[in-house]
mmCIF file of C-alpha atoms in Angstrom:
data_model
loop_
_atom_site.group_PDB
_atom_site.id
_atom_site.type_symbol
_atom_site.label_atom_id
_atom_site.label_comp_id
_atom_site.label_asym_id
_atom_site.label_seq_id
_atom_site.Cartn_x
_atom_site.Cartn_y
_atom_site.Cartn_z
ATOM 1 C CA GLU A 1 -0.018 0.011 -0.018
ATOM 2 C CA GLN A 2 2.695 2.481 1.081
ATOM 3 C CA LYS A 3 4.956 1.637 -1.886
ATOM 4 C CA ASN A 4 2.051 2.097 -4.316
ATOM 5 C CA LYS A 5 1.236 5.420 -2.757
ATOM 6 C CA GLN A 6 4.845 6.637 -3.126
ATOM 7 C CA GLY A 7 4.845 5.525 -6.772
ATOM 8 C CA GLU A 8 1.572 7.362 -7.333
ATOM 9 C CA ILE A 9 3.003 10.517 -5.730
ATOM 10 C CA SER A 10 6.145 10.255 -7.896
ATOM 11 C CA ALA A 11 3.989 9.922 -11.018
ATOM 12 C CA TYR A 12 1.951 12.994 -10.051
ATOM 13 C CA PHE A 13 5.205 14.891 -9.428
ATOM 14 C CA MET A 14 6.535 13.924 -12.885
ATOM 15 C CA LEU A 15 3.241 15.165 -14.293
ATOM 16 C CA THR A 16 3.736 18.529 -12.605
ATOM 17 C CA GLN A 17 7.168 18.740 -14.244
ATOM 18 C CA SER A 18 5.633 18.046 -17.617
ATOM 19 C CA TYR A 19 2.911 20.652 -17.156
ATOM 20 C CA THR A 20 5.468 23.172 -16.011
ATOM 21 C CA ALA A 21 7.617 22.490 -19.094
ATOM 22 C CA ASP A 22 4.578 22.957 -21.325
ATOM 23 C CA LYS A 23 3.744 26.275 -19.575
ATOM 24 C CA LYS A 24 0.508 24.841 -18.183
ATOM 25 C CA LYS A 25 0.781 26.403 -14.713
ATOM 26 C CA ASP A 26 -2.826 25.855 -13.758
ATOM 27 C CA ARG A 27 -2.633 22.095 -14.519
ATOM 28 C CA ALA A 28 0.611 21.917 -12.518
ATOM 29 C CA GLU A 29 -1.078 23.698 -9.575
ATOM 30 C CA ASP A 30 -4.051 21.283 -9.728
ATOM 31 C CA THR A 31 -1.686 18.323 -9.705
ATOM 32 C CA TYR A 32 0.196 19.654 -6.699
ATOM 33 C CA ARG A 33 -3.125 19.987 -4.925
ATOM 34 C CA THR A 34 -3.778 16.296 -5.707
ATOM 35 C CA ILE A 35 -0.303 15.407 -4.381
ATOM 36 C CA PHE A 36 -1.047 17.087 -1.051
ATOM 37 C CA GLU A 37 -4.406 15.294 -0.764
ATOM 38 C CA GLU A 38 -2.766 11.965 -1.385
ATOM 39 C CA VAL A 39 0.601 12.146 0.317
ATOM 40 C CA GLU A 40 0.964 10.740 3.813
ATOM 41 C CA PRO A 41 0.880 13.657 6.295
ATOM 42 C CA ASP A 42 3.993 14.360 8.355
ATOM 43 C CA SER A 43 6.203 12.142 6.188
ATOM 44 C CA PRO A 44 9.551 12.856 4.550
ATOM 45 C CA LEU A 45 7.818 12.510 1.187
ATOM 46 C CA GLU A 46 5.358 15.291 2.140
ATOM 47 C CA VAL A 47 8.290 17.541 3.109
ATOM 48 C CA GLN A 48 9.995 16.740 -0.207
ATOM 49 C CA MET A 49 6.815 17.565 -2.132
ATOM 50 C CA TYR A 50 6.449 20.855 -0.287
ATOM 51 C CA MET A 51 10.053 21.695 -1.226
ATOM 52 C CA ASN A 52 9.341 20.747 -4.878
ATOM 53 C CA TYR A 53 6.206 22.908 -4.823
ATOM 54 C CA GLY A 54 8.147 25.788 -3.305
ATOM 55 C CA SER A 55 10.671 25.580 -6.085
ATOM 56 C CA HIS A 56 7.878 25.446 -8.629
ATOM 57 C CA LEU A 57 6.420 28.654 -7.172
ATOM 58 C CA LEU A 58 9.825 30.326 -7.237
ATOM 59 C CA GLY A 59 10.134 29.385 -10.886
ATOM 60 C CA ASN A 60 6.855 31.156 -11.450
ATOM 61 C CA SER A 61 7.922 34.301 -9.549
ATOM 62 C CA LYS A 62 5.671 33.678 -6.567
ATOM 63 C CA LYS A 63 8.241 34.416 -3.882
ATOM 64 C CA SER A 64 5.951 35.090 -0.900
ATOM 65 C CA LYS A 65 3.802 32.017 -1.546
ATOM 66 C CA ALA A 66 7.028 29.989 -1.977
ATOM 67 C CA GLU A 67 8.303 31.224 1.340
ATOM 68 C CA GLU A 68 5.072 30.093 3.032
ATOM 69 C CA ILE A 69 5.443 26.658 1.506
ATOM 70 C CA PHE A 70 9.106 26.289 2.485
ATOM 71 C CA GLU A 71 8.134 27.421 6.040
ATOM 72 C CA LYS A 72 5.445 24.682 6.085
ATOM 73 C CA ALA A 73 7.993 22.162 4.835
ATOM 74 C CA ALA A 74 10.489 23.212 7.508
ATOM 75 C CA GLU A 75 7.931 22.989 10.312
ATOM 76 C CA THR A 76 6.842 19.533 9.127
ATOM 77 C CA ALA A 77 10.450 18.374 8.792
ATOM 78 C CA GLN A 78 11.242 19.504 12.368
ATOM 79 C CA LYS A 79 8.110 17.806 13.713
ATOM 80 C CA ILE A 80 9.226 14.416 12.221
ATOM 81 C CA GLY A 81 12.919 14.813 13.027
ATOM 82 C CA GLU A 82 14.120 15.435 9.464
ATOM 83 C CA TYR A 83 16.431 18.233 10.644
ATOM 84 C CA ALA A 84 18.640 18.448 7.548
ATOM 85 C CA MET A 85 15.542 19.067 5.393
ATOM 86 C CA ALA A 86 14.388 21.755 7.833
ATOM 87 C CA ILE A 87 17.721 23.480 7.670
ATOM 88 C CA GLU A 88 17.621 23.393 3.876
ATOM 89 C CA CYS A 89 14.153 24.998 3.848
ATOM 90 C CA TYR A 90 15.197 27.777 6.222
ATOM 91 C CA ARG A 91 18.388 28.334 4.263
ATOM 92 C CA ILE A 92 16.293 28.821 1.110
ATOM 93 C CA ILE A 93 14.014 31.316 2.878
ATOM 94 C CA ALA A 94 17.025 33.195 4.227
ATOM 95 C CA THR A 95 18.701 33.352 0.822
ATOM 96 C CA LEU A 96 15.447 34.646 -0.690
ATOM 97 C CA ASN A 97 15.716 37.517 1.727
ATOM 98 C CA ASP A 98 19.230 38.636 0.714
ATOM 99 C CA THR A 99 18.256 42.278 0.263
ATOM 100 C CA VAL A 100 19.034 45.443 2.181
ATOM 101 C CA LEU A 101 15.406 45.727 3.292
ATOM 102 C CA THR A 102 15.041 42.111 4.504
ATOM 103 C CA LYS A 103 18.508 41.491 5.857
ATOM 104 C CA ASP A 104 17.199 41.055 9.400
ATOM 105 C CA LYS A 105 14.774 38.407 8.205
ATOM 106 C CA MET A 106 17.659 36.631 6.396
ATOM 107 C CA ILE A 107 19.696 36.564 9.604
ATOM 108 C CA ARG A 108 16.698 35.315 11.587
ATOM 109 C CA TYR A 109 16.205 32.355 9.239
ATOM 110 C CA PHE A 110 19.884 31.498 9.157
ATOM 111 C CA GLU A 111 19.847 31.534 12.966
ATOM 112 C CA LYS A 112 16.887 29.098 12.980
ATOM 113 C CA CYS A 113 19.248 26.760 11.180
ATOM 114 C CA LEU A 114 21.767 27.042 14.068
ATOM 115 C CA ASP A 115 19.045 26.218 16.595
ATOM 116 C CA ILE A 116 18.085 23.068 14.635
ATOM 117 C CA ALA A 117 21.740 22.032 14.365
ATOM 118 C CA LYS A 118 21.864 21.582 18.103
ATOM 119 C CA LEU A 119 19.280 18.746 17.825
ATOM 120 C CA MET A 120 21.111 16.846 15.068
ATOM 121 C CA GLU A 121 23.271 13.787 15.168
ATOM 122 C CA PRO A 122 26.869 14.679 14.249
ATOM 123 C CA SER A 123 26.795 12.545 11.093
ATOM 124 C CA VAL A 124 23.584 14.212 9.830
ATOM 125 C CA ARG A 125 24.930 17.679 10.762
ATOM 126 C CA ASP A 126 28.054 16.914 8.724
ATOM 127 C CA GLN A 127 25.885 16.323 5.641
ATOM 128 C CA SER A 128 23.718 19.421 6.098
ATOM 129 C CA SER A 129 24.272 22.916 4.675
ATOM 130 C CA LEU A 130 25.166 24.193 8.134
ATOM 131 C CA ARG A 131 28.723 25.240 7.152
ATOM 132 C CA PHE A 132 27.303 27.349 4.345
ATOM 133 C CA VAL A 133 24.734 28.907 6.654
ATOM 134 C CA ALA A 134 27.353 29.727 9.343
ATOM 135 C CA SER A 135 29.778 31.109 6.698
ATOM 136 C CA MET A 136 27.002 33.432 5.441
ATOM 137 C CA LEU A 137 26.177 34.527 8.972
ATOM 138 C CA ILE A 138 29.811 35.392 9.702
ATOM 139 C CA LEU A 139 29.623 37.791 6.723
ATOM 140 C CA LYS A 140 26.197 39.115 7.832
ATOM 141 C CA TYR A 141 27.281 39.755 11.405
ATOM 142 C CA GLU A 142 29.790 42.336 9.973
ATOM 143 C CA GLY A 143 31.101 44.327 12.904
ATOM 144 C CA ASP A 144 29.485 42.310 15.660
ATOM 145 C CA ARG A 145 32.622 40.527 16.993
ATOM 146 C CA ASP A 146 30.849 38.814 19.860
ATOM 147 C CA LYS A 147 28.314 37.081 17.630
ATOM 148 C CA LYS A 148 31.069 36.121 15.145
ATOM 149 C CA THR A 149 33.241 34.662 17.941
ATOM 150 C CA ILE A 150 30.351 32.727 19.460
ATOM 151 C CA LEU A 151 29.372 31.328 16.065
ATOM 152 C CA ASP A 152 32.955 30.500 15.107
ATOM 153 C CA ASN A 153 33.479 28.595 18.363
ATOM 154 C CA GLU A 154 30.200 26.703 17.960
ATOM 155 C CA MET A 155 31.186 25.636 14.457
ATOM 156 C CA LYS A 156 34.687 24.595 15.604
ATOM 157 C CA THR A 157 33.103 22.208 18.149
ATOM 158 C CA TYR A 158 31.018 20.662 15.387
ATOM 159 C CA PHE A 159 33.499 20.612 12.506
ATOM 160 C CA GLY A 160 37.013 21.525 13.733
ATOM 161 C CA ASP A 161 39.074 24.622 12.980
ATOM 162 C CA GLU A 162 38.692 24.449 9.183
ATOM 163 C CA TRP A 163 34.916 24.568 9.185
ATOM 164 C CA ARG A 164 34.329 27.569 6.896
ATOM 165 C CA VAL A 165 33.303 27.200 3.265
ATOM 166 C CA SER A 166 33.740 29.874 0.660
ATOM 167 C CA VAL A 167 30.519 31.736 -0.013
ATOM 168 C CA GLU A 168 29.727 34.472 -2.429
ATOM 169 C CA LYS A 169 29.468 37.795 -0.500
ATOM 170 C CA PRO A 170 25.749 38.318 0.135
ATOM 171 C CA LYS A 171 24.107 41.091 -1.866
ATOM 172 C CA ALA A 172 22.912 42.920 1.239
ATOM 173 C CA GLY A 173 25.754 43.820 3.514
#
């Protein structure tokens, strides 16, 4: 039963891709609605479908609706212990807010990732985008030495001294 349901959801998802490619946005939207009616609630597959839908919305210039969907995905992921997926969703929301006007929101979402990291198993944390998030925050914290030092020390305890990854300087700040 569960395997069939996953296959069905995958088929629906492929259908959304096809509709999107054919510029049939309404049909794609309808199919996403069907996916969310059919997918098992509070499952990793549901989180993945929310993330796919969020990406679809971004591709159609619906940023604020996409943010809502990524938020929903992150909350569901946290509820079921899929912390790496939650971090990824919050990272996407933060990155969408890389503007001078929404810089504080960006920082807030990156910091949510740090809170989630505390709950993660080390092996899962290693595979997450936490290094990227922390590297972006170091840039965003600019002149706030205390925050930078605390963050740097926290990352060193997780990943060792060479934890930083190179990131493109954020647009805002």
